[in-house]
GROMACS .gro file of C-alpha atoms in nm:
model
  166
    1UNK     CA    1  -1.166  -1.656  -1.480
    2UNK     CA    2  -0.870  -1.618  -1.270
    3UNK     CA    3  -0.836  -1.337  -0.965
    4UNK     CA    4  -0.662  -1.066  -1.144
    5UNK     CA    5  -0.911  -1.102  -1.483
    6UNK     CA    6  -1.244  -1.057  -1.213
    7UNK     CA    7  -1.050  -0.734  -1.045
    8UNK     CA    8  -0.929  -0.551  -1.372
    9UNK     CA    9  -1.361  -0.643  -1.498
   10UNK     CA   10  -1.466  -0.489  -1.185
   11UNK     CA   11  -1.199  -0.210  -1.130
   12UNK     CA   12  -1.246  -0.090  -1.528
   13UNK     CA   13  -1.569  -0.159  -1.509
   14UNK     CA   14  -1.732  -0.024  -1.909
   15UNK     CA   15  -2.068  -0.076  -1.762
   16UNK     CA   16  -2.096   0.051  -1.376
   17UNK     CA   17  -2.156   0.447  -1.360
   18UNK     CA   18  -1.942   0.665  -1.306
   19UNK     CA   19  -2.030   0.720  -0.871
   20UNK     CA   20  -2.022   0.367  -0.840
   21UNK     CA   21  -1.681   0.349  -0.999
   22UNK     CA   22  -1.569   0.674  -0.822
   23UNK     CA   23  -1.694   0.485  -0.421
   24UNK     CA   24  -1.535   0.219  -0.528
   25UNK     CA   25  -1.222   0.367  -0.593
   26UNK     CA   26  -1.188   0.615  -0.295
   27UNK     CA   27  -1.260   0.304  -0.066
   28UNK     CA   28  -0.991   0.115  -0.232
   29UNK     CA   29  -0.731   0.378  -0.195
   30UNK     CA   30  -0.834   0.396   0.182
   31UNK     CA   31  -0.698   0.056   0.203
   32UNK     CA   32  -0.455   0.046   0.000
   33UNK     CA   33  -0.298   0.321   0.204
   34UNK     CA   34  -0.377   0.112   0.483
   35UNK     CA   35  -0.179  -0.198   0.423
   36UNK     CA   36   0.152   0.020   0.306
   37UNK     CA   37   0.145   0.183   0.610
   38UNK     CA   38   0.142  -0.160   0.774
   39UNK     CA   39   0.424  -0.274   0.544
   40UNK     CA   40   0.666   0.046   0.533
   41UNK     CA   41   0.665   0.029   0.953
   42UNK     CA   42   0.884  -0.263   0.875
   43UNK     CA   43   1.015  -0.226   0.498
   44UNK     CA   44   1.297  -0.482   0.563
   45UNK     CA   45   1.046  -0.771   0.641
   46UNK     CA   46   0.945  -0.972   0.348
   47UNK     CA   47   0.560  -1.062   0.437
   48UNK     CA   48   0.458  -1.422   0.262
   49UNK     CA   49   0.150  -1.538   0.244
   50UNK     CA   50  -0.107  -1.700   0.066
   51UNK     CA   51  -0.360  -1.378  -0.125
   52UNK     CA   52  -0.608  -1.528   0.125
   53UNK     CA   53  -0.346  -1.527   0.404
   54UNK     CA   54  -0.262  -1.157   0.294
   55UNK     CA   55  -0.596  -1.059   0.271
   56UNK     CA   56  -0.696  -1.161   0.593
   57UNK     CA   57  -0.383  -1.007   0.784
   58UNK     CA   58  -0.466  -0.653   0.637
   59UNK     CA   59  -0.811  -0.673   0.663
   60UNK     CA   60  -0.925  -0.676   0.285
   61UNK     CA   61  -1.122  -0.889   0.029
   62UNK     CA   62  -0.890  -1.125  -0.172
   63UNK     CA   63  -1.064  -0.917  -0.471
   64UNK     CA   64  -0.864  -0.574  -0.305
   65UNK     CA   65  -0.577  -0.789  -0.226
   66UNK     CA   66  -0.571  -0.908  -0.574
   67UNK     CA   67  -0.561  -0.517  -0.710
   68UNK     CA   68  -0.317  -0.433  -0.433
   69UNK     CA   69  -0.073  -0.751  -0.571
   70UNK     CA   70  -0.115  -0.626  -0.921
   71UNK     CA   71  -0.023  -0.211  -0.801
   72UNK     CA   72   0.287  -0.326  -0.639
   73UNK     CA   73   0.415  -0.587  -0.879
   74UNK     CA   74   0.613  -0.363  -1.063
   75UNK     CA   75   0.853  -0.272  -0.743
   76UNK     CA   76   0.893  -0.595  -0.571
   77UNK     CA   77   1.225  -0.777  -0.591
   78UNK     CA   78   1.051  -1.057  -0.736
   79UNK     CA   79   0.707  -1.022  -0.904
   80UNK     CA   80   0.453  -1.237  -0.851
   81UNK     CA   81   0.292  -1.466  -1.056
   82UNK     CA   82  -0.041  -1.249  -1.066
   83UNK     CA   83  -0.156  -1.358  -1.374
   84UNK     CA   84  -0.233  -1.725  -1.309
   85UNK     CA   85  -0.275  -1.686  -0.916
   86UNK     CA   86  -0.633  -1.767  -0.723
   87UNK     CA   87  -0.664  -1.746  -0.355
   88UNK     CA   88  -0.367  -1.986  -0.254
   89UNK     CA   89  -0.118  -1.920  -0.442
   90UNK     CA   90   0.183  -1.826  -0.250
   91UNK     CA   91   0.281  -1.480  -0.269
   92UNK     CA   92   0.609  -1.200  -0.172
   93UNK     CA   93   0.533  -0.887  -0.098
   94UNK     CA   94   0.929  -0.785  -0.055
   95UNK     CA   95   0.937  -0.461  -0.262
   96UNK     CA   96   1.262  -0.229  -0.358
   97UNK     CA   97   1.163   0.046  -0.121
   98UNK     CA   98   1.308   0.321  -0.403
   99UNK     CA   99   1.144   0.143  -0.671
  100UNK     CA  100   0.825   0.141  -0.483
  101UNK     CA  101   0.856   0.550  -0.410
  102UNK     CA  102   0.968   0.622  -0.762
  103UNK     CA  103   0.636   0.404  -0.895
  104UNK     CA  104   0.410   0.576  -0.641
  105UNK     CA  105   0.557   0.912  -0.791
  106UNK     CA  106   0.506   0.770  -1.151
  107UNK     CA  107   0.150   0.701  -1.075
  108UNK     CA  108   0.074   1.060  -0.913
  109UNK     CA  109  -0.020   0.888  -0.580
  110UNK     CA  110   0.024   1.124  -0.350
  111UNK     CA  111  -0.139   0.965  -0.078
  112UNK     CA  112   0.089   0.707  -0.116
  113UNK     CA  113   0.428   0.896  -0.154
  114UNK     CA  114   0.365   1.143   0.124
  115UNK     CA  115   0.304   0.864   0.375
  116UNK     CA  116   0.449   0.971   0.705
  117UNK     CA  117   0.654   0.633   0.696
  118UNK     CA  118   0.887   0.715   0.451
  119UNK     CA  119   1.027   1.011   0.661
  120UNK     CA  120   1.197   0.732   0.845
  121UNK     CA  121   1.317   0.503   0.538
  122UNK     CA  122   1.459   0.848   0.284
  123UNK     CA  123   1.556   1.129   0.450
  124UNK     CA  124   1.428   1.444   0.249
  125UNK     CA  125   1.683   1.498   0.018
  126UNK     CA  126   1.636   1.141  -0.104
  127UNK     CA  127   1.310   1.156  -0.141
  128UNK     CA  128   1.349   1.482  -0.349
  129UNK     CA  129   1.562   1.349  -0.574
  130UNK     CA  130   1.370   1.005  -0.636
  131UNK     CA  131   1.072   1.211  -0.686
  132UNK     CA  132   1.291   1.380  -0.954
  133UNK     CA  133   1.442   1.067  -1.103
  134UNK     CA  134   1.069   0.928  -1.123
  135UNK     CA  135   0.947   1.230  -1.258
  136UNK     CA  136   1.217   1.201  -1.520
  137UNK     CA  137   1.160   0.830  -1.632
  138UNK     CA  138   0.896   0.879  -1.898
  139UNK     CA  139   0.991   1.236  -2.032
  140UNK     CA  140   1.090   1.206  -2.398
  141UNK     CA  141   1.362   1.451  -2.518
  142UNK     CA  142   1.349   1.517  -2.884
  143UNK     CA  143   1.681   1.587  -3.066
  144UNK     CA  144   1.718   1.928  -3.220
  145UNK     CA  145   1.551   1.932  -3.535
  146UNK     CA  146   1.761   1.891  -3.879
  147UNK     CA  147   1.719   2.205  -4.115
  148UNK     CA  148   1.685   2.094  -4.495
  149UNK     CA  149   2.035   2.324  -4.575
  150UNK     CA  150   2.194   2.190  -4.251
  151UNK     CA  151   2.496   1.910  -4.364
  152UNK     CA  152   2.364   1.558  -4.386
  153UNK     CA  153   2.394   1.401  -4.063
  154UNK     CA  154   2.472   1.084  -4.181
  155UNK     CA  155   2.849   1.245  -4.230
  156UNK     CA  156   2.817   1.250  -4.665
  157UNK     CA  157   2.894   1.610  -4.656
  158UNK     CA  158   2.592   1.702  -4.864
  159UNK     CA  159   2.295   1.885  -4.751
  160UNK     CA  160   2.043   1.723  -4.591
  161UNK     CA  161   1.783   1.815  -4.827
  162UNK     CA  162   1.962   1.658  -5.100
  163UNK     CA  163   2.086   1.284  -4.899
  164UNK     CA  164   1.899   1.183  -4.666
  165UNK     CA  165   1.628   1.421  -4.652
  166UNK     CA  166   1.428   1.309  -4.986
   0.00000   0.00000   0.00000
């Protein structure tokens, strides 16, 4: 069972009740927080490492490494091979910093998103309007609804109820 297989069985855990799960998270967050505080000091640095390596720079488990690699996957420049990794497999943690704040938006993390860091990276307009642009990415706008003696839409010149709408 590779790394990312044990942390999504622990992390999603069917059978562990429901304080256990809830500790587990809060401490997880904690460090999670943690190491992108680390990280957005310096966002132009790419940090490399082994998960090991990581996980022993920003003082975590290689299982919370592993569930930190697969949170910020999405927003690096080049994702990692997190499916298939174990403890030495070579990893990038060089993230898009507006990717990263638009996914930390997407995923309601606002511990994450209101770190004091990213004052210095967006100024506060930016970040207003990434939070919007984030906010906006998985709204679904329906078209206005076709009445059944509105003309066909598909241009016949008919009504609707009597082309296309049978």
């Amino acid at each position: 069972m590779g790394l990312l297989e044990t942390w999504r069985n622990t992390a999603y855990s069917q059978e562990a009740d429901k304080k256990t799960l809830q500790k587990f998270w809060s401490d997880y967050f904690l460090k999670e927080k943690g190491i992108y505080e680390q990280l957005l000091e310096n966002p132009e640095e790419a940090v490399t490492g082994t998960v090991k390596e990581l996980a022993e720079k920003y003082n975590v488990t290689v299982m919370e490494m592993t569930g930190f690699l697969d949170g910020i996957n999405e927003s690096l420049k080049q994702p990692n091979p997190i499916e298939e990794m174990d403890e030495d497999t070579a990893v990038s943690l060089d993230f898009d910093n507006e990717m990263l704040y638009k996914n930390m938006v997407d995923a309601k993390a606002d511990w994450l998103y209101n770190i004091p860091a990213w004052e210095n990276i967006f100024d506060a307009d930016k970040r207003h309007s990434l939070y919007i642009e984030a906010k906006k990415m998985n709204t679904v706008v329906k078209g206005k609804k076709i009445g059944r003696n509105d003309p066909c839409p598909c241009g016949s010149g008919k009504k609707y109820k009597y082309c296309c709408g049978r």
